[in-house]
């Protein structure tokens, strides 16, 4: 049997134990300062998920359970070990994938995500709307009054949902009176497909910012007289999302928790969609490695010019919070994306994570949208990106660039466009900016050692000679969904610290992987140590090499970590010509030895 005690006293004990203000405790619990204030004043009680979070934090703080119990929730028995800081995402992930599988028989992975993600997003909006109505009901007396106030002033809510778009109505648990048309005919939708399409359009009408985000598909679309997706299948998905165990409101799941489940779903889609997956998803662990290397600080501006699902930007914010958990100042995130579907996913991803991300659609190389008052490309403290690898660009585009990104930064590339992306990256950086960009491994080697003039190598030379390359990280093979190639992260810095000036840090992380199906992955426990090794900037046998720009020049600007890491630092580096001459000498000596041996054998016959 459990005992219970006063909630306000529990919260005060918890804050004293952890040395937290009410504001800081609110951050830890994922609620507003006003909510914690009301709890401590005894004016309201936490809902189930909030109460569970308080219980887990109390156990984590080592407060005796008998003192900590609130009477509104079961406290997890301690049993000699600390409670988990956060619940597992596994049930949520399973629910999402079950919903996906319920329609995968009709749509391949790259397509059924276009139906499932907006549905998941609509469920989140609806549950949050319900939570906000509950908050208004607590403040103003009852739910009917809360709804009336919300109808009068939509600005009190994050997003207003008209009644036909609320999940209880969509799932059939509540019914509404549909209006009639001018001829007196009923306007009720024929099935769930029509209802969902009308619902998302109604949401967008009331929330114009969601245009092109929620209304990206027609759930009732037909082709050759047949529905693209069977209404019965859609009904099954709605039922799966309606399971009370999987409620997605503010009181049920924290944004980071739901965000991890959402990212799991993106990864599962990527596993099934092959070549197209790289358009919207960079492996989670690669994004966290980049973020830990760049170490974003509160208030810094962070940009991704090929942002896909905005995963790299979101990880910058998550790592910034981890590095400075007491800061109330977020990093300022912005991104541009060409594909309409990926843009919609990015908007949904940001909102689900409860983050502000300024997003724009368009072709970054032709029309970069983030510009300053003078029309020049805006400079940022941090740039991250995973652009299309080996993308060809028309020479005229690069020669006639109105933003002068190429001619003045090493020249115009030919063939593959990896270094054109790095030239654009440089243009997006402030005077003391830093960047991490994922590219094909060939980007750091092509043209080196060639007798012919190579434009890629020349651009690489310009970057090295201007001391802009901070380092290169070689990733394991078979991490990315649109290729089995390893890939590299090229790190740029326009203002290197004194200890790194004239030096390039090369990290070979190719052995840090685990086998997965269908892709390998970087183990989570390796991410921070790899970032720490890189940032320390000291040689580590078999892992890290630190070369000077002079050494890079002597290697004809070959910056591949595998070229440098693992070599004996004291070994003599010899030319190919010298090795060839020694081989000739050895061959001659062997030939003379054979002649002598044959002569001896002939005399013995």
JSON list of N, CA, C and O in Angstrom, two decimals, residues 49-88:
[
{"chain": "A", "resi": 49, "resn": "UNK", "atom": "N", "xyz": [0.04, 12.06, -16.64]},
{"chain": "A", "resi": 49, "resn": "UNK", "atom": "CA", "xyz": [1.42, 12.02, -17.15]},
{"chain": "A", "resi": 49, "resn": "UNK", "atom": "C", "xyz": [2.31, 13.01, -16.40]},
{"chain": "A", "resi": 49, "resn": "UNK", "atom": "O", "xyz": [3.49, 12.73, -16.14]},
{"chain": "A", "resi": 50, "resn": "UNK", "atom": "N", "xyz": [1.74, 14.18, -16.02]},
{"chain": "A", "resi": 50, "resn": "UNK", "atom": "CA", "xyz": [2.52, 15.15, -15.27]},
{"chain": "A", "resi": 50, "resn": "UNK", "atom": "C", "xyz": [2.85, 14.61, -13.88]},
{"chain": "A", "resi": 50, "resn": "UNK", "atom": "O", "xyz": [3.97, 14.77, -13.38]},
{"chain": "A", "resi": 51, "resn": "UNK", "atom": "N", "xyz": [1.87, 13.95, -13.27]},
{"chain": "A", "resi": 51, "resn": "UNK", "atom": "CA", "xyz": [2.09, 13.37, -11.96]},
{"chain": "A", "resi": 51, "resn": "UNK", "atom": "C", "xyz": [3.16, 12.29, -12.00]},
{"chain": "A", "resi": 51, "resn": "UNK", "atom": "O", "xyz": [4.00, 12.18, -11.10]},
{"chain": "A", "resi": 52, "resn": "UNK", "atom": "N", "xyz": [3.12, 11.49, -13.05]},
{"chain": "A", "resi": 52, "resn": "UNK", "atom": "CA", "xyz": [4.14, 10.45, -13.20]},
{"chain": "A", "resi": 52, "resn": "UNK", "atom": "C", "xyz": [5.52, 11.07, -13.35]},
{"chain": "A", "resi": 52, "resn": "UNK", "atom": "O", "xyz": [6.51, 10.58, -12.79]},
{"chain": "A", "resi": 53, "resn": "UNK", "atom": "N", "xyz": [5.62, 12.18, -14.10]},
{"chain": "A", "resi": 53, "resn": "UNK", "atom": "CA", "xyz": [6.91, 12.86, -14.27]},
{"chain": "A", "resi": 53, "resn": "UNK", "atom": "C", "xyz": [7.42, 13.38, -12.93]},
{"chain": "A", "resi": 53, "resn": "UNK", "atom": "O", "xyz": [8.62, 13.32, -12.64]},
{"chain": "A", "resi": 54, "resn": "UNK", "atom": "N", "xyz": [6.52, 13.91, -12.10]},
{"chain": "A", "resi": 54, "resn": "UNK", "atom": "CA", "xyz": [6.91, 14.38, -10.76]},
{"chain": "A", "resi": 54, "resn": "UNK", "atom": "C", "xyz": [7.43, 13.20, -9.93]},
{"chain": "A", "resi": 54, "resn": "UNK", "atom": "O", "xyz": [8.45, 13.30, -9.25]},
{"chain": "A", "resi": 55, "resn": "UNK", "atom": "N", "xyz": [6.72, 12.08, -10.01]},
{"chain": "A", "resi": 55, "resn": "UNK", "atom": "CA", "xyz": [7.13, 10.89, -9.26]},
{"chain": "A", "resi": 55, "resn": "UNK", "atom": "C", "xyz": [8.52, 10.42, -9.66]},
{"chain": "A", "resi": 55, "resn": "UNK", "atom": "O", "xyz": [9.36, 10.10, -8.82]},
{"chain": "A", "resi": 56, "resn": "UNK", "atom": "N", "xyz": [8.77, 10.38, -10.96]},
{"chain": "A", "resi": 56, "resn": "UNK", "atom": "CA", "xyz": [10.07, 9.91, -11.45]},
{"chain": "A", "resi": 56, "resn": "UNK", "atom": "C", "xyz": [11.19, 10.87, -11.07]},
{"chain": "A", "resi": 56, "resn": "UNK", "atom": "O", "xyz": [12.29, 10.46, -10.70]},
{"chain": "A", "resi": 57, "resn": "UNK", "atom": "N", "xyz": [10.90, 12.18, -11.15]},
{"chain": "A", "resi": 57, "resn": "UNK", "atom": "CA", "xyz": [11.92, 13.16, -10.77]},
{"chain": "A", "resi": 57, "resn": "UNK", "atom": "C", "xyz": [12.20, 13.10, -9.27]},
{"chain": "A", "resi": 57, "resn": "UNK", "atom": "O", "xyz": [13.34, 13.24, -8.83]},
{"chain": "A", "resi": 58, "resn": "UNK", "atom": "N", "xyz": [11.16, 12.85, -8.48]},
{"chain": "A", "resi": 58, "resn": "UNK", "atom": "CA", "xyz": [11.31, 12.71, -7.03]},
{"chain": "A", "resi": 58, "resn": "UNK", "atom": "C", "xyz": [12.19, 11.51, -6.70]},
{"chain": "A", "resi": 58, "resn": "UNK", "atom": "O", "xyz": [13.11, 11.60, -5.88]},
{"chain": "A", "resi": 59, "resn": "UNK", "atom": "N", "xyz": [11.91, 10.38, -7.37]},
{"chain": "A", "resi": 59, "resn": "UNK", "atom": "CA", "xyz": [12.72, 9.18, -7.14]},
{"chain": "A", "resi": 59, "resn": "UNK", "atom": "C", "xyz": [14.16, 9.40, -7.59]},
{"chain": "A", "resi": 59, "resn": "UNK", "atom": "O", "xyz": [15.11, 8.99, -6.93]},
{"chain": "A", "resi": 60, "resn": "UNK", "atom": "N", "xyz": [14.31, 10.09, -8.74]},
{"chain": "A", "resi": 60, "resn": "UNK", "atom": "CA", "xyz": [15.65, 10.36, -9.26]},
{"chain": "A", "resi": 60, "resn": "UNK", "atom": "C", "xyz": [16.44, 11.25, -8.30]},
{"chain": "A", "resi": 60, "resn": "UNK", "atom": "O", "xyz": [17.66, 11.10, -8.16]},
{"chain": "A", "resi": 61, "resn": "UNK", "atom": "N", "xyz": [15.76, 12.16, -7.62]},
{"chain": "A", "resi": 61, "resn": "UNK", "atom": "CA", "xyz": [16.43, 13.07, -6.69]},
{"chain": "A", "resi": 61, "resn": "UNK", "atom": "C", "xyz": [16.80, 12.38, -5.38]},
{"chain": "A", "resi": 61, "resn": "UNK", "atom": "O", "xyz": [17.49, 12.96, -4.55]},
{"chain": "A", "resi": 62, "resn": "UNK", "atom": "N", "xyz": [16.31, 11.14, -5.19]},
{"chain": "A", "resi": 62, "resn": "UNK", "atom": "CA", "xyz": [16.66, 10.40, -3.99]},
{"chain": "A", "resi": 62, "resn": "UNK", "atom": "C", "xyz": [15.84, 10.79, -2.79]},
{"chain": "A", "resi": 62, "resn": "UNK", "atom": "O", "xyz": [16.23, 10.53, -1.64]},
{"chain": "A", "resi": 63, "resn": "UNK", "atom": "N", "xyz": [14.66, 11.40, -3.01]},
{"chain": "A", "resi": 63, "resn": "UNK", "atom": "CA", "xyz": [13.79, 11.78, -1.92]},
{"chain": "A", "resi": 63, "resn": "UNK", "atom": "C", "xyz": [12.99, 10.55, -1.49]},
{"chain": "A", "resi": 63, "resn": "UNK", "atom": "O", "xyz": [12.50, 9.80, -2.34]},
{"chain": "A", "resi": 64, "resn": "UNK", "atom": "N", "xyz": [12.85, 10.34, -0.20]},
{"chain": "A", "resi": 64, "resn": "UNK", "atom": "CA", "xyz": [12.14, 9.18, 0.31]},
{"chain": "A", "resi": 64, "resn": "UNK", "atom": "C", "xyz": [10.73, 9.13, -0.26]},
{"chain": "A", "resi": 64, "resn": "UNK", "atom": "O", "xyz": [10.00, 10.11, -0.25]},
{"chain": "A", "resi": 65, "resn": "UNK", "atom": "N", "xyz": [10.33, 7.97, -0.78]},
{"chain": "A", "resi": 65, "resn": "UNK", "atom": "CA", "xyz": [9.04, 7.86, -1.46]},
{"chain": "A", "resi": 65, "resn": "UNK", "atom": "C", "xyz": [7.88, 8.21, -0.54]},
{"chain": "A", "resi": 65, "resn": "UNK", "atom": "O", "xyz": [6.89, 8.80, -0.96]},
{"chain": "A", "resi": 66, "resn": "UNK", "atom": "N", "xyz": [8.00, 7.87, 0.76]},
{"chain": "A", "resi": 66, "resn": "UNK", "atom": "CA", "xyz": [6.91, 8.16, 1.68]},
{"chain": "A", "resi": 66, "resn": "UNK", "atom": "C", "xyz": [6.68, 9.66, 1.80]},
{"chain": "A", "resi": 66, "resn": "UNK", "atom": "O", "xyz": [5.56, 10.14, 1.96]},
{"chain": "A", "resi": 67, "resn": "UNK", "atom": "N", "xyz": [7.78, 10.44, 1.70]},
{"chain": "A", "resi": 67, "resn": "UNK", "atom": "CA", "xyz": [7.67, 11.89, 1.77]},
{"chain": "A", "resi": 67, "resn": "UNK", "atom": "C", "xyz": [7.18, 12.46, 0.45]},
{"chain": "A", "resi": 67, "resn": "UNK", "atom": "O", "xyz": [6.51, 13.48, 0.40]},
{"chain": "A", "resi": 68, "resn": "UNK", "atom": "N", "xyz": [7.53, 11.79, -0.66]},
{"chain": "A", "resi": 68, "resn": "UNK", "atom": "CA", "xyz": [7.30, 12.36, -1.98]},
{"chain": "A", "resi": 68, "resn": "UNK", "atom": "C", "xyz": [5.93, 12.11, -2.55]},
{"chain": "A", "resi": 68, "resn": "UNK", "atom": "O", "xyz": [5.50, 12.80, -3.46]},
{"chain": "A", "resi": 69, "resn": "UNK", "atom": "N", "xyz": [5.20, 11.07, -2.07]},
{"chain": "A", "resi": 69, "resn": "UNK", "atom": "CA", "xyz": [3.95, 10.71, -2.72]},
{"chain": "A", "resi": 69, "resn": "UNK", "atom": "C", "xyz": [2.92, 11.83, -2.62]},
{"chain": "A", "resi": 69, "resn": "UNK", "atom": "O", "xyz": [2.81, 12.50, -1.61]},
{"chain": "A", "resi": 70, "resn": "UNK", "atom": "N", "xyz": [2.17, 12.03, -3.68]},
{"chain": "A", "resi": 70, "resn": "UNK", "atom": "CA", "xyz": [1.29, 13.19, -3.77]},
{"chain": "A", "resi": 70, "resn": "UNK", "atom": "C", "xyz": [-0.17, 12.86, -3.56]},
{"chain": "A", "resi": 70, "resn": "UNK", "atom": "O", "xyz": [-0.99, 13.75, -3.43]},
{"chain": "A", "resi": 71, "resn": "UNK", "atom": "N", "xyz": [-0.53, 11.61, -3.60]},
{"chain": "A", "resi": 71, "resn": "UNK", "atom": "CA", "xyz": [-1.92, 11.26, -3.44]},
{"chain": "A", "resi": 71, "resn": "UNK", "atom": "C", "xyz": [-2.71, 11.30, -4.73]},
{"chain": "A", "resi": 71, "resn": "UNK", "atom": "O", "xyz": [-3.86, 10.90, -4.77]},
{"chain": "A", "resi": 72, "resn": "UNK", "atom": "N", "xyz": [-2.08, 11.80, -5.83]},
{"chain": "A", "resi": 72, "resn": "UNK", "atom": "CA", "xyz": [-2.79, 11.86, -7.11]},
{"chain": "A", "resi": 72, "resn": "UNK", "atom": "C", "xyz": [-2.19, 10.90, -8.11]},
{"chain": "A", "resi": 72, "resn": "UNK", "atom": "O", "xyz": [-2.54, 10.90, -9.26]},
{"chain": "A", "resi": 73, "resn": "UNK", "atom": "N", "xyz": [-1.24, 10.09, -7.66]},
{"chain": "A", "resi": 73, "resn": "UNK", "atom": "CA", "xyz": [-0.57, 9.20, -8.60]},
{"chain": "A", "resi": 73, "resn": "UNK", "atom": "C", "xyz": [0.10, 8.08, -7.81]},
{"chain": "A", "resi": 73, "resn": "UNK", "atom": "O", "xyz": [0.44, 8.25, -6.65]},
{"chain": "A", "resi": 74, "resn": "UNK", "atom": "N", "xyz": [0.34, 6.94, -8.45]},
{"chain": "A", "resi": 74, "resn": "UNK", "atom": "CA", "xyz": [1.13, 5.92, -7.80]},
{"chain": "A", "resi": 74, "resn": "UNK", "atom": "C", "xyz": [2.61, 6.26, -7.91]},
{"chain": "A", "resi": 74, "resn": "UNK", "atom": "O", "xyz": [3.08, 6.62, -8.99]},
{"chain": "A", "resi": 75, "resn": "UNK", "atom": "N", "xyz": [3.34, 6.16, -6.81]},
{"chain": "A", "resi": 75, "resn": "UNK", "atom": "CA", "xyz": [4.78, 6.38, -6.86]},
{"chain": "A", "resi": 75, "resn": "UNK", "atom": "C", "xyz": [5.46, 5.05, -7.19]},
{"chain": "A", "resi": 75, "resn": "UNK", "atom": "O", "xyz": [5.15, 4.01, -6.59]},
{"chain": "A", "resi": 76, "resn": "UNK", "atom": "N", "xyz": [6.40, 5.08, -8.09]},
{"chain": "A", "resi": 76, "resn": "UNK", "atom": "CA", "xyz": [7.10, 3.86, -8.46]},
{"chain": "A", "resi": 76, "resn": "UNK", "atom": "C", "xyz": [7.95, 3.40, -7.28]},
{"chain": "A", "resi": 76, "resn": "UNK", "atom": "O", "xyz": [8.69, 4.19, -6.71]},
{"chain": "A", "resi": 77, "resn": "UNK", "atom": "N", "xyz": [7.85, 2.16, -6.87]},
{"chain": "A", "resi": 77, "resn": "UNK", "atom": "CA", "xyz": [8.70, 1.67, -5.78]},
{"chain": "A", "resi": 77, "resn": "UNK", "atom": "C", "xyz": [10.17, 1.75, -6.17]},
{"chain": "A", "resi": 77, "resn": "UNK", "atom": "O", "xyz": [10.54, 1.48, -7.31]},
{"chain": "A", "resi": 78, "resn": "UNK", "atom": "N", "xyz": [11.02, 2.13, -5.20]},
{"chain": "A", "resi": 78, "resn": "UNK", "atom": "CA", "xyz": [12.41, 2.39, -5.53]},
{"chain": "A", "resi": 78, "resn": "UNK", "atom": "C", "xyz": [13.22, 1.11, -5.66]},
{"chain": "A", "resi": 78, "resn": "UNK", "atom": "O", "xyz": [14.12, 1.01, -6.48]},
{"chain": "A", "resi": 79, "resn": "UNK", "atom": "N", "xyz": [12.98, 0.14, -4.79]},
{"chain": "A", "resi": 79, "resn": "UNK", "atom": "CA", "xyz": [13.61, -1.19, -4.91]},
{"chain": "A", "resi": 79, "resn": "UNK", "atom": "C", "xyz": [15.13, -1.10, -5.10]},
{"chain": "A", "resi": 79, "resn": "UNK", "atom": "O", "xyz": [15.72, -1.82, -5.89]},
{"chain": "A", "resi": 80, "resn": "UNK", "atom": "N", "xyz": [15.74, -0.15, -4.42]},
{"chain": "A", "resi": 80, "resn": "UNK", "atom": "CA", "xyz": [17.19, -0.11, -4.41]},
{"chain": "A", "resi": 80, "resn": "UNK", "atom": "C", "xyz": [17.84, 0.54, -5.61]},
{"chain": "A", "resi": 80, "resn": "UNK", "atom": "O", "xyz": [19.04, 0.56, -5.74]},
{"chain": "A", "resi": 81, "resn": "UNK", "atom": "N", "xyz": [17.06, 1.06, -6.57]},
{"chain": "A", "resi": 81, "resn": "UNK", "atom": "CA", "xyz": [17.69, 1.72, -7.70]},
{"chain": "A", "resi": 81, "resn": "UNK", "atom": "C", "xyz": [16.82, 2.88, -8.17]},
{"chain": "A", "resi": 81, "resn": "UNK", "atom": "O", "xyz": [15.64, 2.94, -7.90]},
{"chain": "A", "resi": 82, "resn": "UNK", "atom": "N", "xyz": [17.43, 3.81, -8.85]},
{"chain": "A", "resi": 82, "resn": "UNK", "atom": "CA", "xyz": [16.76, 5.03, -9.27]},
{"chain": "A", "resi": 82, "resn": "UNK", "atom": "C", "xyz": [15.78, 4.75, -10.39]},
{"chain": "A", "resi": 82, "resn": "UNK", "atom": "O", "xyz": [16.00, 3.89, -11.24]},
{"chain": "A", "resi": 83, "resn": "UNK", "atom": "N", "xyz": [14.72, 5.52, -10.38]},
{"chain": "A", "resi": 83, "resn": "UNK", "atom": "CA", "xyz": [13.75, 5.40, -11.46]},
{"chain": "A", "resi": 83, "resn": "UNK", "atom": "C", "xyz": [14.32, 5.98, -12.73]},
{"chain": "A", "resi": 83, "resn": "UNK", "atom": "O", "xyz": [15.20, 6.82, -12.71]},
{"chain": "A", "resi": 84, "resn": "UNK", "atom": "N", "xyz": [13.83, 5.52, -13.87]},
{"chain": "A", "resi": 84, "resn": "UNK", "atom": "CA", "xyz": [14.28, 6.07, -15.14]},
{"chain": "A", "resi": 84, "resn": "UNK", "atom": "C", "xyz": [13.90, 7.54, -15.24]},
{"chain": "A", "resi": 84, "resn": "UNK", "atom": "O", "xyz": [12.84, 7.96, -14.80]},
{"chain": "A", "resi": 85, "resn": "UNK", "atom": "N", "xyz": [14.81, 8.34, -15.82]},
{"chain": "A", "resi": 85, "resn": "UNK", "atom": "CA", "xyz": [14.56, 9.78, -15.93]},
{"chain": "A", "resi": 85, "resn": "UNK", "atom": "C", "xyz": [13.43, 10.06, -16.90]},
{"chain": "A", "resi": 85, "resn": "UNK", "atom": "O", "xyz": [12.68, 11.01, -16.74]},
{"chain": "A", "resi": 86, "resn": "UNK", "atom": "N", "xyz": [13.32, 9.24, -17.92]},
{"chain": "A", "resi": 86, "resn": "UNK", "atom": "CA", "xyz": [12.25, 9.46, -18.91]},
{"chain": "A", "resi": 86, "resn": "UNK", "atom": "C", "xyz": [11.66, 8.11, -19.28]},
{"chain": "A", "resi": 86, "resn": "UNK", "atom": "O", "xyz": [12.34, 7.08, -19.25]},
{"chain": "A", "resi": 87, "resn": "UNK", "atom": "N", "xyz": [10.39, 8.07, -19.66]},
{"chain": "A", "resi": 87, "resn": "UNK", "atom": "CA", "xyz": [9.79, 6.80, -20.06]},
{"chain": "A", "resi": 87, "resn": "UNK", "atom": "C", "xyz": [10.33, 6.37, -21.41]},
{"chain": "A", "resi": 87, "resn": "UNK", "atom": "O", "xyz": [10.86, 7.16, -22.17]},
{"chain": "A", "resi": 88, "resn": "UNK", "atom": "N", "xyz": [10.19, 5.09, -21.69]},
{"chain": "A", "resi": 88, "resn": "UNK", "atom": "CA", "xyz": [10.65, 4.58, -22.98]},
{"chain": "A", "resi": 88, "resn": "UNK", "atom": "C", "xyz": [9.70, 5.00, -24.09]},
{"chain": "A", "resi": 88, "resn": "UNK", "atom": "O", "xyz": [8.49, 5.13, -23.88]}
]
